[in-house]
Amino acid sequence: MGLVGVVFAAMPAQAERIGDEGCTPGYWKNHTDSWSEGPGQPIASTTLLNSNQVKFHTTAALAGDSLLDALNYKGGAGAAGAERNLMRHAAAAWLNAATEDLGYPYRRFADPYNIVGTVNAAIASGDPAAMLAVKDELAAANELGCPLN
């Protein structure tokens, strides 16, 4: 399974507030006006620009899709379906972690729960169970309750 680096255009640093709030993929796909990034940003690119940009590593099958496309993924069978399920919640987690008005429990690049590193490791494993386990963790955080709009 070939990997393609995912890059979003220059983005603000992650939010500093940590807490118990999170918005679902459904919220983010229906409220693009709340995004700190453009919804058309590609989720896959072969160009990695700098360390302040998202570097999710997806399979080539998702290379032409946008961040908004990822929020609309439906899943499916096997590793490909697990990857789509994971990326739907990873896209929401990325947006949650960037939003100052939201106390999201995870960070984009920092421990204790590094969204990018955790998602990349799950996808690189090629193991549907590993991808779905990370998806479940992100889904739980994304469903904590959304105070926006």
mmCIF file of N, CA and C in Angstrom:
data_model
loop_
_atom_site.group_PDB
_atom_site.id
_atom_site.type_symbol
_atom_site.label_atom_id
_atom_site.label_comp_id
_atom_site.label_asym_id
_atom_site.label_seq_id
_atom_site.Cartn_x
_atom_site.Cartn_y
_atom_site.Cartn_z
ATOM 1 N N MET A 1 0.857 -1.162 0.000
ATOM 2 C CA MET A 1 0.000 0.000 0.000
ATOM 3 C C MET A 1 0.905 1.228 0.000
ATOM 4 N N GLY A 2 0.894 2.006 -1.075
ATOM 5 C CA GLY A 2 1.697 3.209 -1.136
ATOM 6 C C GLY A 2 1.102 4.312 -0.290
ATOM 7 N N LEU A 3 1.965 5.096 0.313
ATOM 8 C CA LEU A 3 1.482 6.200 1.128
ATOM 9 C C LEU A 3 1.740 7.516 0.426
ATOM 10 N N VAL A 4 0.824 8.429 0.603
ATOM 11 C CA VAL A 4 0.939 9.768 0.046
ATOM 12 C C VAL A 4 0.821 10.727 1.213
ATOM 13 N N GLY A 5 1.739 11.681 1.341
ATOM 14 C CA GLY A 5 1.654 12.651 2.429
ATOM 15 C C GLY A 5 0.477 13.580 2.232
ATOM 16 N N VAL A 6 -0.190 13.895 3.305
ATOM 17 C CA VAL A 6 -1.318 14.813 3.263
ATOM 18 C C VAL A 6 -0.850 16.163 3.745
ATOM 19 N N VAL A 7 -1.204 17.200 3.002
ATOM 20 C CA VAL A 7 -0.805 18.545 3.372
ATOM 21 C C VAL A 7 -1.987 19.470 3.204
ATOM 22 N N PHE A 8 -2.242 20.277 4.198
ATOM 23 C CA PHE A 8 -3.209 21.356 4.066
ATOM 24 C C PHE A 8 -2.392 22.624 3.918
ATOM 25 N N ALA A 9 -2.939 23.634 3.280
ATOM 26 C CA ALA A 9 -2.231 24.896 3.094
ATOM 27 C C ALA A 9 -1.863 25.487 4.450
ATOM 28 N N ALA A 10 -1.032 26.523 4.448
ATOM 29 C CA ALA A 10 -0.565 27.131 5.690
ATOM 30 C C ALA A 10 -1.713 27.334 6.661
ATOM 31 N N MET A 11 -1.514 26.865 7.873
ATOM 32 C CA MET A 11 -2.589 26.876 8.852
ATOM 33 C C MET A 11 -2.124 27.504 10.143
ATOM 34 N N PRO A 12 -3.082 28.000 10.918
ATOM 35 C CA PRO A 12 -2.724 28.565 12.202
ATOM 36 C C PRO A 12 -2.249 27.472 13.152
ATOM 37 N N ALA A 13 -1.549 27.903 14.168
ATOM 38 C CA ALA A 13 -1.136 26.948 15.192
ATOM 39 C C ALA A 13 -2.370 26.364 15.857
ATOM 40 N N GLN A 14 -2.180 25.240 16.483
ATOM 41 C CA GLN A 14 -3.316 24.602 17.149
ATOM 42 C C GLN A 14 -3.804 25.457 18.305
ATOM 43 N N ALA A 15 -5.063 25.258 18.655
ATOM 44 C CA ALA A 15 -5.659 25.964 19.781
ATOM 45 C C ALA A 15 -4.950 25.563 21.068
ATOM 46 N N GLU A 16 -4.918 26.463 22.014
ATOM 47 C CA GLU A 16 -4.228 26.206 23.274
ATOM 48 C C GLU A 16 -5.157 25.658 24.356
ATOM 49 N N ARG A 17 -6.435 25.903 24.233
ATOM 50 C CA ARG A 17 -7.388 25.499 25.265
ATOM 51 C C ARG A 17 -7.646 23.997 25.187
ATOM 52 N N ILE A 18 -7.499 23.304 26.303
ATOM 53 C CA ILE A 18 -7.750 21.865 26.366
ATOM 54 C C ILE A 18 -8.966 21.658 27.255
ATOM 55 N N GLY A 19 -9.846 20.748 26.880
ATOM 56 C CA GLY A 19 -11.031 20.547 27.695
ATOM 57 C C GLY A 19 -11.845 19.354 27.270
ATOM 58 N N ASP A 20 -13.156 19.501 27.392
ATOM 59 C CA ASP A 20 -14.059 18.384 27.137
ATOM 60 C C ASP A 20 -15.151 18.766 26.149
ATOM 61 N N GLU A 21 -14.726 19.375 25.048
ATOM 62 C CA GLU A 21 -15.656 19.752 23.986
ATOM 63 C C GLU A 21 -15.135 19.227 22.653
ATOM 64 N N GLY A 22 -16.049 18.923 21.764
ATOM 65 C CA GLY A 22 -15.677 18.487 20.426
ATOM 66 C C GLY A 22 -16.886 18.519 19.519
ATOM 67 N N CYS A 23 -16.668 18.854 18.259
ATOM 68 C CA CYS A 23 -17.748 18.912 17.271
ATOM 69 C C CYS A 23 -17.604 17.748 16.292
ATOM 70 N N THR A 24 -18.715 17.197 15.881
ATOM 71 C CA THR A 24 -18.747 16.011 15.027
ATOM 72 C C THR A 24 -18.374 16.333 13.582
ATOM 73 N N PRO A 25 -18.058 15.296 12.797
ATOM 74 C CA PRO A 25 -17.868 15.525 11.364
ATOM 75 C C PRO A 25 -19.099 16.189 10.734
ATOM 76 N N GLY A 26 -20.290 15.819 11.184
ATOM 77 C CA GLY A 26 -21.514 16.425 10.655
ATOM 78 C C GLY A 26 -21.584 17.912 10.912
ATOM 79 N N TYR A 27 -21.154 18.342 12.103
ATOM 80 C CA TYR A 27 -21.124 19.778 12.385
ATOM 81 C C TYR A 27 -20.187 20.468 11.402
ATOM 82 N N TRP A 28 -18.962 19.961 11.286
ATOM 83 C CA TRP A 28 -17.959 20.633 10.465
ATOM 84 C C TRP A 28 -18.342 20.656 8.992
ATOM 85 N N LYS A 29 -18.952 19.592 8.478
ATOM 86 C CA LYS A 29 -19.305 19.609 7.051
ATOM 87 C C LYS A 29 -20.452 20.569 6.770
ATOM 88 N N ASN A 30 -21.260 20.883 7.772
ATOM 89 C CA ASN A 30 -22.381 21.803 7.589
ATOM 90 C C ASN A 30 -22.102 23.223 8.068
ATOM 91 N N HIS A 31 -20.925 23.470 8.629
ATOM 92 C CA HIS A 31 -20.577 24.798 9.142
ATOM 93 C C HIS A 31 -19.167 25.183 8.694
ATOM 94 N N THR A 32 -18.949 25.213 7.402
ATOM 95 C CA THR A 32 -17.611 25.544 6.897
ATOM 96 C C THR A 32 -17.212 26.971 7.266
ATOM 97 N N ASP A 33 -18.184 27.816 7.619
ATOM 98 C CA ASP A 33 -17.868 29.175 8.049
ATOM 99 C C ASP A 33 -17.147 29.188 9.402
ATOM 100 N N SER A 34 -17.172 28.093 10.124
ATOM 101 C CA SER A 34 -16.475 27.987 11.413
ATOM 102 C C SER A 34 -15.038 27.495 11.255
ATOM 103 N N TRP A 35 -14.636 27.125 10.047
ATOM 104 C CA TRP A 35 -13.314 26.548 9.816
ATOM 105 C C TRP A 35 -12.228 27.612 9.843
ATOM 106 N N SER A 36 -11.057 27.234 10.311
ATOM 107 C CA SER A 36 -9.895 28.105 10.203
ATOM 108 C C SER A 36 -9.149 27.846 8.895
ATOM 109 N N GLU A 37 -9.546 26.810 8.153
ATOM 110 C CA GLU A 37 -8.989 26.456 6.848
ATOM 111 C C GLU A 37 -10.100 26.479 5.815
ATOM 112 N N GLY A 38 -9.733 26.426 4.550
ATOM 113 C CA GLY A 38 -10.727 26.320 3.493
ATOM 114 C C GLY A 38 -11.167 24.881 3.302
ATOM 115 N N PRO A 39 -12.471 24.644 3.080
ATOM 116 C CA PRO A 39 -12.971 23.281 2.919
ATOM 117 C C PRO A 39 -12.432 22.569 1.687
ATOM 118 N N GLY A 40 -11.920 23.308 0.720
ATOM 119 C CA GLY A 40 -11.386 22.691 -0.482
ATOM 120 C C GLY A 40 -9.947 22.237 -0.358
ATOM 121 N N GLN A 41 -9.338 22.426 0.807
ATOM 122 C CA GLN A 41 -7.951 22.008 0.980
ATOM 123 C C GLN A 41 -7.832 20.514 0.715
ATOM 124 N N PRO A 42 -6.850 20.107 -0.078
ATOM 125 C CA PRO A 42 -6.689 18.677 -0.348
ATOM 126 C C PRO A 42 -6.223 17.930 0.898
ATOM 127 N N ILE A 43 -6.707 16.706 1.056
ATOM 128 C CA ILE A 43 -6.212 15.902 2.171
ATOM 129 C C ILE A 43 -4.979 15.114 1.774
ATOM 130 N N ALA A 44 -4.644 15.115 0.506
ATOM 131 C CA ALA A 44 -3.458 14.381 0.077
ATOM 132 C C ALA A 44 -2.673 15.193 -0.927
ATOM 133 N N SER A 45 -1.386 15.147 -0.780
ATOM 134 C CA SER A 45 -0.487 15.836 -1.688
ATOM 135 C C SER A 45 0.858 15.137 -1.610
ATOM 136 N N THR A 46 1.591 15.198 -2.669
ATOM 137 C CA THR A 46 2.922 14.610 -2.631
ATOM 138 C C THR A 46 3.943 15.626 -2.154
ATOM 139 N N THR A 47 3.517 16.846 -1.862
ATOM 140 C CA THR A 47 4.418 17.896 -1.412
ATOM 141 C C THR A 47 4.221 18.162 0.068
ATOM 142 N N LEU A 48 5.280 18.054 0.838
ATOM 143 C CA LEU A 48 5.233 18.415 2.248
ATOM 144 C C LEU A 48 5.953 19.749 2.390
ATOM 145 N N LEU A 49 5.242 20.769 2.855
ATOM 146 C CA LEU A 49 5.804 22.110 2.842
ATOM 147 C C LEU A 49 6.569 22.478 4.106
ATOM 148 N N ASN A 50 5.963 22.354 5.271
ATOM 149 C CA ASN A 50 6.696 22.619 6.509
ATOM 150 C C ASN A 50 5.993 21.981 7.689
ATOM 151 N N SER A 51 6.622 22.035 8.841
ATOM 152 C CA SER A 51 6.109 21.308 10.001
ATOM 153 C C SER A 51 4.836 21.898 10.581
ATOM 154 N N ASN A 52 4.400 23.079 10.143
ATOM 155 C CA ASN A 52 3.163 23.663 10.646
ATOM 156 C C ASN A 52 1.955 23.232 9.836
ATOM 157 N N GLN A 53 2.122 22.337 8.928
ATOM 158 C CA GLN A 53 1.021 21.864 8.104
ATOM 159 C C GLN A 53 0.695 20.418 8.435
ATOM 160 N N VAL A 54 -0.529 20.037 8.142
ATOM 161 C CA VAL A 54 -0.955 18.667 8.413
ATOM 162 C C VAL A 54 -0.140 17.722 7.562
ATOM 163 N N LYS A 55 0.271 16.646 8.153
ATOM 164 C CA LYS A 55 1.005 15.622 7.429
ATOM 165 C C LYS A 55 0.397 14.263 7.702
ATOM 166 N N PHE A 56 -0.930 14.152 7.511
ATOM 167 C CA PHE A 56 -1.533 12.828 7.554
ATOM 168 C C PHE A 56 -0.991 12.072 6.352
ATOM 169 N N HIS A 57 -0.813 10.780 6.486
ATOM 170 C CA HIS A 57 -0.346 9.950 5.380
ATOM 171 C C HIS A 57 -1.467 8.990 5.007
ATOM 172 N N THR A 58 -2.150 9.285 3.919
ATOM 173 C CA THR A 58 -3.236 8.432 3.454
ATOM 174 C C THR A 58 -2.746 7.562 2.311
ATOM 175 N N THR A 59 -3.549 6.592 1.944
ATOM 176 C CA THR A 59 -3.235 5.814 0.755
ATOM 177 C C THR A 59 -3.543 6.660 -0.472
ATOM 178 N N ALA A 60 -3.003 6.265 -1.601
ATOM 179 C CA ALA A 60 -3.182 7.017 -2.844
ATOM 180 C C ALA A 60 -4.647 7.128 -3.258
ATOM 181 N N ALA A 61 -5.486 6.195 -2.823
ATOM 182 C CA ALA A 61 -6.907 6.216 -3.197
ATOM 183 C C ALA A 61 -7.611 7.481 -2.728
ATOM 184 N N LEU A 62 -7.109 8.125 -1.678
ATOM 185 C CA LEU A 62 -7.739 9.330 -1.144
ATOM 186 C C LEU A 62 -7.014 10.603 -1.568
ATOM 187 N N ALA A 63 -6.000 10.461 -2.405
ATOM 188 C CA ALA A 63 -5.113 11.572 -2.738
ATOM 189 C C ALA A 63 -5.804 12.778 -3.358
ATOM 190 N N GLY A 64 -6.852 12.596 -4.139
ATOM 191 C CA GLY A 64 -7.497 13.725 -4.803
ATOM 192 C C GLY A 64 -8.630 14.353 -4.018
ATOM 193 N N ASP A 65 -8.876 13.881 -2.810
ATOM 194 C CA ASP A 65 -10.020 14.348 -2.034
ATOM 195 C C ASP A 65 -9.683 15.569 -1.187
ATOM 196 N N SER A 66 -10.722 16.356 -0.888
ATOM 197 C CA SER A 66 -10.560 17.551 -0.063
ATOM 198 C C SER A 66 -10.894 17.247 1.393
ATOM 199 N N LEU A 67 -10.622 18.208 2.244
ATOM 200 C CA LEU A 67 -10.977 18.084 3.647
ATOM 201 C C LEU A 67 -12.486 17.898 3.796
ATOM 202 N N LEU A 68 -13.258 18.626 3.008
ATOM 203 C CA LEU A 68 -14.715 18.467 3.046
ATOM 204 C C LEU A 68 -15.128 17.079 2.558
ATOM 205 N N ASP A 69 -14.453 16.571 1.529
ATOM 206 C CA ASP A 69 -14.728 15.199 1.073
ATOM 207 C C ASP A 69 -14.527 14.204 2.215
ATOM 208 N N ALA A 70 -13.446 14.372 2.966
ATOM 209 C CA ALA A 70 -13.156 13.450 4.068
ATOM 210 C C ALA A 70 -14.278 13.452 5.098
ATOM 211 N N LEU A 71 -14.856 14.610 5.355
ATOM 212 C CA LEU A 71 -15.957 14.694 6.319
ATOM 213 C C LEU A 71 -17.208 13.986 5.821
ATOM 214 N N ASN A 72 -17.279 13.720 4.532
ATOM 215 C CA ASN A 72 -18.430 13.042 3.936
ATOM 216 C C ASN A 72 -18.190 11.562 3.658
ATOM 217 N N TYR A 73 -17.003 11.035 3.987
ATOM 218 C CA TYR A 73 -16.730 9.620 3.744
ATOM 219 C C TYR A 73 -17.751 8.756 4.467
ATOM 220 N N LYS A 74 -18.119 7.653 3.830
ATOM 221 C CA LYS A 74 -19.109 6.728 4.380
ATOM 222 C C LYS A 74 -18.500 5.446 4.935
ATOM 223 N N GLY A 75 -17.232 5.218 4.755
ATOM 224 C CA GLY A 75 -16.628 3.983 5.262
ATOM 225 C C GLY A 75 -16.661 2.893 4.220
ATOM 226 N N GLY A 76 -16.932 1.667 4.646
ATOM 227 C CA GLY A 76 -16.944 0.520 3.753
ATOM 228 C C GLY A 76 -16.183 -0.635 4.372
ATOM 229 N N ALA A 77 -15.954 -1.660 3.575
ATOM 230 C CA ALA A 77 -15.324 -2.891 4.062
ATOM 231 C C ALA A 77 -13.799 -2.818 3.989
ATOM 232 N N GLY A 78 -13.157 -3.623 4.809
ATOM 233 C CA GLY A 78 -11.717 -3.809 4.748
ATOM 234 C C GLY A 78 -10.914 -2.583 5.141
ATOM 235 N N ALA A 79 -9.631 -2.612 4.762
ATOM 236 C CA ALA A 79 -8.722 -1.527 5.119
ATOM 237 C C ALA A 79 -9.134 -0.209 4.478
ATOM 238 N N ALA A 80 -9.624 -0.245 3.239
ATOM 239 C CA ALA A 80 -10.031 0.998 2.570
ATOM 240 C C ALA A 80 -11.197 1.654 3.301
ATOM 241 N N GLY A 81 -12.164 0.869 3.720
ATOM 242 C CA GLY A 81 -13.297 1.411 4.464
ATOM 243 C C GLY A 81 -12.884 1.928 5.829
ATOM 244 N N ALA A 82 -12.000 1.198 6.497
ATOM 245 C CA ALA A 82 -11.514 1.632 7.807
ATOM 246 C C ALA A 82 -10.750 2.945 7.685
ATOM 247 N N GLU A 83 -9.962 3.084 6.617
ATOM 248 C CA GLU A 83 -9.219 4.324 6.407
ATOM 249 C C GLU A 83 -10.175 5.495 6.199
ATOM 250 N N ARG A 84 -11.221 5.298 5.408
ATOM 251 C CA ARG A 84 -12.196 6.377 5.193
ATOM 252 C C ARG A 84 -12.902 6.741 6.499
ATOM 253 N N ASN A 85 -13.296 5.731 7.282
ATOM 254 C CA ASN A 85 -13.917 6.012 8.584
ATOM 255 C C ASN A 85 -12.975 6.810 9.480
ATOM 256 N N LEU A 86 -11.714 6.394 9.522
ATOM 257 C CA LEU A 86 -10.721 7.087 10.331
ATOM 258 C C LEU A 86 -10.526 8.516 9.845
ATOM 259 N N MET A 87 -10.377 8.706 8.539
ATOM 260 C CA MET A 87 -10.111 10.045 8.019
ATOM 261 C C MET A 87 -11.294 10.992 8.214
ATOM 262 N N ARG A 88 -12.512 10.476 8.224
ATOM 263 C CA ARG A 88 -13.674 11.332 8.512
ATOM 264 C C ARG A 88 -13.517 11.944 9.910
ATOM 265 N N HIS A 89 -13.178 11.114 10.882
ATOM 266 C CA HIS A 89 -13.025 11.630 12.247
ATOM 267 C C HIS A 89 -11.702 12.363 12.437
ATOM 268 N N ALA A 90 -10.670 12.001 11.689
ATOM 269 C CA ALA A 90 -9.402 12.730 11.768
ATOM 270 C C ALA A 90 -9.575 14.154 11.247
ATOM 271 N N ALA A 91 -10.354 14.330 10.176
ATOM 272 C CA ALA A 91 -10.612 15.677 9.646
ATOM 273 C C ALA A 91 -11.340 16.523 10.681
ATOM 274 N N ALA A 92 -12.344 15.951 11.335
ATOM 275 C CA ALA A 92 -13.065 16.684 12.382
ATOM 276 C C ALA A 92 -12.135 16.990 13.558
ATOM 277 N N ALA A 93 -11.301 16.025 13.941
ATOM 278 C CA ALA A 93 -10.363 16.242 15.044
ATOM 279 C C ALA A 93 -9.393 17.370 14.712
ATOM 280 N N TRP A 94 -8.910 17.398 13.466
ATOM 281 C CA TRP A 94 -7.996 18.457 13.028
ATOM 282 C C TRP A 94 -8.651 19.822 13.189
ATOM 283 N N LEU A 95 -9.906 19.942 12.756
ATOM 284 C CA LEU A 95 -10.627 21.212 12.862
ATOM 285 C C LEU A 95 -10.928 21.557 14.320
ATOM 286 N N ASN A 96 -11.316 20.578 15.109
ATOM 287 C CA ASN A 96 -11.566 20.812 16.532
ATOM 288 C C ASN A 96 -10.319 21.340 17.235
ATOM 289 N N ALA A 97 -9.178 20.722 16.965
ATOM 290 C CA ALA A 97 -7.936 21.092 17.640
ATOM 291 C C ALA A 97 -7.447 22.477 17.244
ATOM 292 N N ALA A 98 -7.931 23.012 16.129
ATOM 293 C CA ALA A 98 -7.502 24.329 15.664
ATOM 294 C C ALA A 98 -8.382 25.458 16.177
ATOM 295 N N THR A 99 -9.490 25.128 16.801
ATOM 296 C CA THR A 99 -10.495 26.130 17.133
ATOM 297 C C THR A 99 -10.319 26.641 18.555
ATOM 298 N N GLU A 100 -9.978 27.932 18.680
ATOM 299 C CA GLU A 100 -9.742 28.546 19.990
ATOM 300 C C GLU A 100 -10.975 28.536 20.880
ATOM 301 N N ASP A 101 -12.164 28.608 20.299
ATOM 302 C CA ASP A 101 -13.397 28.662 21.088
ATOM 303 C C ASP A 101 -13.860 27.288 21.552
ATOM 304 N N LEU A 102 -13.039 26.300 21.365
ATOM 305 C CA LEU A 102 -13.406 24.925 21.666
ATOM 306 C C LEU A 102 -12.342 24.312 22.569
ATOM 307 N N GLY A 103 -12.747 23.681 23.635
ATOM 308 C CA GLY A 103 -11.808 23.004 24.528
ATOM 309 C C GLY A 103 -11.670 21.542 24.141
ATOM 310 N N TYR A 104 -10.976 21.283 23.021
ATOM 311 C CA TYR A 104 -10.818 19.915 22.519
ATOM 312 C C TYR A 104 -9.696 19.217 23.284
ATOM 313 N N PRO A 105 -9.861 17.942 23.647
ATOM 314 C CA PRO A 105 -8.855 17.275 24.482
ATOM 315 C C PRO A 105 -7.563 16.874 23.774
ATOM 316 N N TYR A 106 -7.533 16.874 22.444
ATOM 317 C CA TYR A 106 -6.351 16.407 21.724
ATOM 318 C C TYR A 106 -5.691 17.546 20.959
ATOM 319 N N ARG A 107 -4.398 17.389 20.667
ATOM 320 C CA ARG A 107 -3.609 18.378 19.933
ATOM 321 C C ARG A 107 -3.261 17.840 18.561
ATOM 322 N N ARG A 108 -3.012 18.756 17.644
ATOM 323 C CA ARG A 108 -2.651 18.351 16.282
ATOM 324 C C ARG A 108 -1.330 17.592 16.261
ATOM 325 N N PHE A 109 -0.306 18.146 16.881
ATOM 326 C CA PHE A 109 1.033 17.563 16.791
ATOM 327 C C PHE A 109 1.656 17.223 18.137
ATOM 328 N N ALA A 110 1.029 17.591 19.248
ATOM 329 C CA ALA A 110 1.662 17.463 20.560
ATOM 330 C C ALA A 110 1.081 16.306 21.368
ATOM 331 N N ASP A 111 1.912 15.740 22.219
ATOM 332 C CA ASP A 111 1.452 14.715 23.140
ATOM 333 C C ASP A 111 0.699 15.393 24.283
ATOM 334 N N PRO A 112 -0.161 14.739 25.017
ATOM 335 C CA PRO A 112 -0.207 13.300 25.171
ATOM 336 C C PRO A 112 -0.953 12.574 24.052
ATOM 337 N N TYR A 113 -1.774 13.240 23.264
ATOM 338 C CA TYR A 113 -2.448 12.568 22.158
ATOM 339 C C TYR A 113 -2.215 13.397 20.911
ATOM 340 N N ASN A 114 -1.240 13.000 20.155
ATOM 341 C CA ASN A 114 -0.834 13.671 18.930
ATOM 342 C C ASN A 114 -1.706 13.135 17.792
ATOM 343 N N ILE A 115 -2.664 13.927 17.330
ATOM 344 C CA ILE A 115 -3.617 13.468 16.314
ATOM 345 C C ILE A 115 -2.898 12.964 15.067
ATOM 346 N N VAL A 116 -2.000 13.779 14.529
ATOM 347 C CA VAL A 116 -1.338 13.431 13.271
ATOM 348 C C VAL A 116 -0.514 12.157 13.422
ATOM 349 N N GLY A 117 0.308 12.073 14.448
ATOM 350 C CA GLY A 117 1.137 10.887 14.648
ATOM 351 C C GLY A 117 0.327 9.624 14.877
ATOM 352 N N THR A 118 -0.747 9.742 15.643
ATOM 353 C CA THR A 118 -1.586 8.587 15.942
ATOM 354 C C THR A 118 -2.313 8.096 14.700
ATOM 355 N N VAL A 119 -2.861 9.020 13.923
ATOM 356 C CA VAL A 119 -3.568 8.649 12.688
ATOM 357 C C VAL A 119 -2.590 8.046 11.686
ATOM 358 N N ASN A 120 -1.428 8.664 11.526
ATOM 359 C CA ASN A 120 -0.442 8.144 10.579
ATOM 360 C C ASN A 120 -0.021 6.720 10.923
ATOM 361 N N ALA A 121 0.204 6.455 12.206
ATOM 362 C CA ALA A 121 0.623 5.109 12.620
ATOM 363 C C ALA A 121 -0.466 4.083 12.319
ATOM 364 N N ALA A 122 -1.713 4.451 12.557
ATOM 365 C CA ALA A 122 -2.815 3.519 12.290
ATOM 366 C C ALA A 122 -2.931 3.216 10.800
ATOM 367 N N ILE A 123 -2.842 4.244 9.957
ATOM 368 C CA ILE A 123 -2.944 4.028 8.508
ATOM 369 C C ILE A 123 -1.747 3.226 8.004
ATOM 370 N N ALA A 124 -0.558 3.559 8.485
ATOM 371 C CA ALA A 124 0.648 2.849 8.047
ATOM 372 C C ALA A 124 0.599 1.370 8.405
ATOM 373 N N SER A 125 -0.115 1.027 9.465
ATOM 374 C CA SER A 125 -0.209 -0.378 9.871
ATOM 375 C C SER A 125 -0.959 -1.210 8.834
ATOM 376 N N GLY A 126 -1.868 -0.573 8.086
ATOM 377 C CA GLY A 126 -2.689 -1.305 7.126
ATOM 378 C C GLY A 126 -3.716 -2.208 7.783
ATOM 379 N N ASP A 127 -3.805 -2.162 9.089
ATOM 380 C CA ASP A 127 -4.688 -3.031 9.866
ATOM 381 C C ASP A 127 -6.028 -2.339 10.113
ATOM 382 N N PRO A 128 -7.116 -2.866 9.539
ATOM 383 C CA PRO A 128 -8.424 -2.236 9.747
ATOM 384 C C PRO A 128 -8.784 -2.083 11.223
ATOM 385 N N ALA A 129 -8.455 -3.071 12.050
ATOM 386 C CA ALA A 129 -8.789 -2.984 13.478
ATOM 387 C C ALA A 129 -8.053 -1.825 14.152
ATOM 388 N N ALA A 130 -6.784 -1.618 13.790
ATOM 389 C CA ALA A 130 -6.014 -0.507 14.362
ATOM 390 C C ALA A 130 -6.600 0.831 13.923
ATOM 391 N N MET A 131 -6.976 0.926 12.643
ATOM 392 C CA MET A 131 -7.567 2.170 12.148
ATOM 393 C C MET A 131 -8.899 2.452 12.830
ATOM 394 N N LEU A 132 -9.714 1.426 13.008
ATOM 395 C CA LEU A 132 -11.022 1.615 13.635
ATOM 396 C C LEU A 132 -10.892 1.936 15.124
ATOM 397 N N ALA A 133 -9.864 1.420 15.779
ATOM 398 C CA ALA A 133 -9.646 1.749 17.191
ATOM 399 C C ALA A 133 -9.322 3.236 17.354
ATOM 400 N N VAL A 134 -8.471 3.766 16.479
ATOM 401 C CA VAL A 134 -8.150 5.195 16.527
ATOM 402 C C VAL A 134 -9.376 6.016 16.145
ATOM 403 N N LYS A 135 -10.114 5.564 15.139
ATOM 404 C CA LYS A 135 -11.359 6.246 14.761
ATOM 405 C C LYS A 135 -12.297 6.335 15.949
ATOM 406 N N ASP A 136 -12.430 5.246 16.706
ATOM 407 C CA ASP A 136 -13.322 5.238 17.867
ATOM 408 C C ASP A 136 -12.876 6.243 18.927
ATOM 409 N N GLU A 137 -11.562 6.357 19.155
ATOM 410 C CA GLU A 137 -11.042 7.339 20.116
ATOM 411 C C GLU A 137 -11.365 8.757 19.666
ATOM 412 N N LEU A 138 -11.127 9.034 18.384
ATOM 413 C CA LEU A 138 -11.410 10.371 17.864
ATOM 414 C C LEU A 138 -12.906 10.652 17.854
ATOM 415 N N ALA A 139 -13.708 9.652 17.494
ATOM 416 C CA ALA A 139 -15.165 9.832 17.473
ATOM 417 C C ALA A 139 -15.673 10.194 18.864
ATOM 418 N N ALA A 140 -15.162 9.534 19.894
ATOM 419 C CA ALA A 140 -15.588 9.841 21.263
ATOM 420 C C ALA A 140 -15.266 11.294 21.615
ATOM 421 N N ALA A 141 -14.082 11.759 21.234
ATOM 422 C CA ALA A 141 -13.708 13.154 21.504
ATOM 423 C C ALA A 141 -14.539 14.117 20.660
ATOM 424 N N ASN A 142 -14.802 13.737 19.405
ATOM 425 C CA ASN A 142 -15.583 14.599 18.512
ATOM 426 C C ASN A 142 -17.045 14.702 18.942
ATOM 427 N N GLU A 143 -17.486 13.788 19.771
ATOM 428 C CA GLU A 143 -18.886 13.761 20.208
ATOM 429 C C GLU A 143 -19.066 14.233 21.648
ATOM 430 N N LEU A 144 -18.082 14.953 22.193
ATOM 431 C CA LEU A 144 -18.173 15.429 23.575
ATOM 432 C C LEU A 144 -19.219 16.522 23.762
ATOM 433 N N GLY A 145 -19.542 17.220 22.708
ATOM 434 C CA GLY A 145 -20.509 18.321 22.787
ATOM 435 C C GLY A 145 -19.923 19.557 22.141
ATOM 436 N N CYS A 146 -20.680 20.145 21.247
ATOM 437 C CA CYS A 146 -20.187 21.256 20.437
ATOM 438 C C CYS A 146 -20.851 22.569 20.862
ATOM 439 N N PRO A 147 -20.072 23.509 21.413
ATOM 440 C CA PRO A 147 -20.634 24.785 21.829
ATOM 441 C C PRO A 147 -20.701 25.829 20.708
ATOM 442 N N LEU A 148 -20.254 25.481 19.516
ATOM 443 C CA LEU A 148 -20.209 26.445 18.413
ATOM 444 C C LEU A 148 -21.562 26.569 17.734
ATOM 445 N N ASN A 149 -21.806 27.727 17.095
ATOM 446 C CA ASN A 149 -23.053 28.022 16.353
ATOM 447 C C ASN A 149 -24.245 27.341 16.970
#
